[in-house]
PDB file of C-alpha atoms in Angstrom:
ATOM      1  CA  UNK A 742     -72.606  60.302 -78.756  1.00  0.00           C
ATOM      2  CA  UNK A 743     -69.277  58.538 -78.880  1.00  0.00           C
ATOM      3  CA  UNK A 744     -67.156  60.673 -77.000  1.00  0.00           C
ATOM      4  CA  UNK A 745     -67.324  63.131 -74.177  1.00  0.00           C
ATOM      5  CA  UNK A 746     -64.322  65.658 -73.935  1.00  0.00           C
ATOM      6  CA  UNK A 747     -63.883  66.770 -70.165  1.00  0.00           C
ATOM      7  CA  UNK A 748     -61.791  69.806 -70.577  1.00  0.00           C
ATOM      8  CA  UNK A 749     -59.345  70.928 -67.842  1.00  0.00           C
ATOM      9  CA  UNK A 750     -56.085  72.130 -66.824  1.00  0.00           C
ATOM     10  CA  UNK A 751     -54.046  73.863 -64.380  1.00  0.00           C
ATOM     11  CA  UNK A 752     -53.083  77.483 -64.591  1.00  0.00           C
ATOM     12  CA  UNK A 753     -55.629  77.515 -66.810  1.00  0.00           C
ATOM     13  CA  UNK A 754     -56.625  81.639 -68.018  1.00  0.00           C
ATOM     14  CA  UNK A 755     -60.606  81.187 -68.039  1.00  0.00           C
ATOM     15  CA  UNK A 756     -60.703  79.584 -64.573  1.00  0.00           C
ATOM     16  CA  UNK A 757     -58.185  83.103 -63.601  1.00  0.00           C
ATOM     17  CA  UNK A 758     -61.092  84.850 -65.449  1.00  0.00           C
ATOM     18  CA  UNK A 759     -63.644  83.612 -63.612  1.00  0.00           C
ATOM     19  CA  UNK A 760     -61.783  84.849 -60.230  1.00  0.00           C
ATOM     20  CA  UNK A 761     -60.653  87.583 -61.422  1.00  0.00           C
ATOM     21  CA  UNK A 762     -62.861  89.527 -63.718  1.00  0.00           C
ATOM     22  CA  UNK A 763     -66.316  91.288 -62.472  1.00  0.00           C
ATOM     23  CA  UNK A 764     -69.459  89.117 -62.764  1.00  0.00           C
ATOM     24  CA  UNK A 765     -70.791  91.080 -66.369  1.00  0.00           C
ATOM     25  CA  UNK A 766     -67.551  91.172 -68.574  1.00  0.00           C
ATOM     26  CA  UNK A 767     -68.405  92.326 -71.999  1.00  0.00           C
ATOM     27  CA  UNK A 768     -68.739  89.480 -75.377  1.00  0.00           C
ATOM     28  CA  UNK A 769     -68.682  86.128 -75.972  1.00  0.00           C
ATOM     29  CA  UNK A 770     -65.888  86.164 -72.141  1.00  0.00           C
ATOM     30  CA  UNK A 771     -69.250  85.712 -69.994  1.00  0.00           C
ATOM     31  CA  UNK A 772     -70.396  82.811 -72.339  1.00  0.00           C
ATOM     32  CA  UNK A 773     -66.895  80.896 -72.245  1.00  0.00           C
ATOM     33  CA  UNK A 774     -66.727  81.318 -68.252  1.00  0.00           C
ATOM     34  CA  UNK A 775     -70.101  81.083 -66.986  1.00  0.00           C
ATOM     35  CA  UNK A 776     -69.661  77.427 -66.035  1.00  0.00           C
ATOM     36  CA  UNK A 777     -66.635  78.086 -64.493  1.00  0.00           C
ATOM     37  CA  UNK A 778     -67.947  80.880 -62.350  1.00  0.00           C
ATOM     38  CA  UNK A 779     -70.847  78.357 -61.296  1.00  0.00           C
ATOM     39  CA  UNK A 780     -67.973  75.980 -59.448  1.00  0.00           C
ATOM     40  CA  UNK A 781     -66.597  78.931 -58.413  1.00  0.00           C
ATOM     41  CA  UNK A 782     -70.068  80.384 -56.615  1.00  0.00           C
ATOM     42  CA  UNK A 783     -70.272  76.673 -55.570  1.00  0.00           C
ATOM     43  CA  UNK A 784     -67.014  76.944 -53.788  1.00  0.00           C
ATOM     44  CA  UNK A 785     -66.865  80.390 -52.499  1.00  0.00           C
ATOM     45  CA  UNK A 786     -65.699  79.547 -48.807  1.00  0.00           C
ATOM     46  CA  UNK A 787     -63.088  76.898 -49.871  1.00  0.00           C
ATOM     47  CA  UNK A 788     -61.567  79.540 -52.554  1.00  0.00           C
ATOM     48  CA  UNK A 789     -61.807  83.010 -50.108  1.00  0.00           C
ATOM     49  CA  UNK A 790     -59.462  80.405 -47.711  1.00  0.00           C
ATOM     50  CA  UNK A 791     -56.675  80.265 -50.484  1.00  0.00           C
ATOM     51  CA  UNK A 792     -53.972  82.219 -51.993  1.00  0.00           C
ATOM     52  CA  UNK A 793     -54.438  83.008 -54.982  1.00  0.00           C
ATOM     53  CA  UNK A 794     -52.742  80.875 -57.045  1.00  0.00           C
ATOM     54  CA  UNK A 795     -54.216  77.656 -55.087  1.00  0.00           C
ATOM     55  CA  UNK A 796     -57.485  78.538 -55.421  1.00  0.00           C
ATOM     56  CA  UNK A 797     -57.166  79.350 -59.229  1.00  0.00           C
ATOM     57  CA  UNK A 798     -55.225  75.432 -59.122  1.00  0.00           C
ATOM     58  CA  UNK A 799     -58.527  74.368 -57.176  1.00  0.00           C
ATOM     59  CA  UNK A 800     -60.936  76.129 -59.240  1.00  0.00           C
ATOM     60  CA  UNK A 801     -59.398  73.980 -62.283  1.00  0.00           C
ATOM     61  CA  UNK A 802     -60.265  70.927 -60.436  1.00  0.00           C
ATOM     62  CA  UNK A 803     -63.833  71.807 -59.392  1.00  0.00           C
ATOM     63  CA  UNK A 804     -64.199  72.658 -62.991  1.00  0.00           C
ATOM     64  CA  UNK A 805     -63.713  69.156 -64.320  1.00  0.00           C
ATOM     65  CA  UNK A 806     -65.542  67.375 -61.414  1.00  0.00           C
ATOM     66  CA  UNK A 807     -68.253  69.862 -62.139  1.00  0.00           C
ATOM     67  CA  UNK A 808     -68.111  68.427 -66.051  1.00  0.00           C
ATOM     68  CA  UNK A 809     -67.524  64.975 -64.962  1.00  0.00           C
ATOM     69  CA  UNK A 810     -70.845  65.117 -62.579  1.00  0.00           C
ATOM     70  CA  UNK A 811     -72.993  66.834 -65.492  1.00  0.00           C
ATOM     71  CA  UNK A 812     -71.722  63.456 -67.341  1.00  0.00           C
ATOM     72  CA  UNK A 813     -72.884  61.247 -65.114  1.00  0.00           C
ATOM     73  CA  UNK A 814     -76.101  62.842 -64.559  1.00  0.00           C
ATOM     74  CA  UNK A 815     -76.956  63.443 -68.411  1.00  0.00           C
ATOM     75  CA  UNK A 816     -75.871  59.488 -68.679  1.00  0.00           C
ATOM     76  CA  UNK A 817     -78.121  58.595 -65.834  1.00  0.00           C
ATOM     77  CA  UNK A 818     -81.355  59.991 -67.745  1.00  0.00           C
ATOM     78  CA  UNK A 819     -80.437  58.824 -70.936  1.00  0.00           C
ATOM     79  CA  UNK A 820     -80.069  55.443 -69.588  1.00  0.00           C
ATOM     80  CA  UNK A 821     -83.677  56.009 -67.944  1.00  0.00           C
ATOM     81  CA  UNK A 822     -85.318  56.150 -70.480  1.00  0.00           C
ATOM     82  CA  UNK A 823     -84.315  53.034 -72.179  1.00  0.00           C
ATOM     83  CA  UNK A 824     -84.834  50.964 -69.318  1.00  0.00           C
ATOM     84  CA  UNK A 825     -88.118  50.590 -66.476  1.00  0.00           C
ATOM     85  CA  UNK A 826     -86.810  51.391 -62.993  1.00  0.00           C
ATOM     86  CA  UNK A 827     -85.781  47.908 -61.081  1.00  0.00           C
ATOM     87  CA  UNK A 828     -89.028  46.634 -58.703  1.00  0.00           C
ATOM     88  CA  UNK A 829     -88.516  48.071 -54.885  1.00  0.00           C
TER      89      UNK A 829
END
C-alpha cells in the first residue's frame, strides 16, 4: 500500500448521523457509520458534556484519531512480521 487516506471533517453529516440517528438505521447508513459510532461509544461522557454542535465538532476529531491509531497499529504488525523483535 502506497497511500492511506484518513478521512475527516468538521460539520461533517455521518458523524451528525452517528449522534443523531437510533443505533439500527435501515441500508447500507449502519455500514457507512459504524466506525463512527465506535468513537462515539468510546467517548460517551466527553460528548453527553457538550452542546450539540461541539460534540458533533469533537466527534469529527475522535473520528480521525480513531483512523490515525488503526494506522499505526495495522503498520506496527506489518512491520512485525518483517523484522525479529530487538533482544531484551
Amino acid at each position: 500500500v502506497k497511500t492511506i487516506i484518513v478521512c475527516g471533517h468538521y460539520n461533517c453529516g455521518a458523524v451528525r448521523a452517528a449522534l443523531q440517528l437510533p443505533s439500527r438505521t435501515p441500508g447500507l447508513v449502519n455500514c457507512w457509520i459504524s466506525d463512527i459510532r465506535e468513537a462515539r461509544n468510546q467517548a460517551t461522557s466527553e460528548l453527553a458534556k457538550m452542546e450539540p454542535e461541539a460534540a458533533v465538532a469533537r466527534l469529527c476529531e475522535l473520528n480521525v484519531l480513531r483512523q490515525v491509531g488503526a494506522r499505526e497499529a495495522t503498520e506496527r504488525c506489518a512491520l512485525s512480521r518483517h523484522f525479529e523483535p530487538m533482544p531484551t
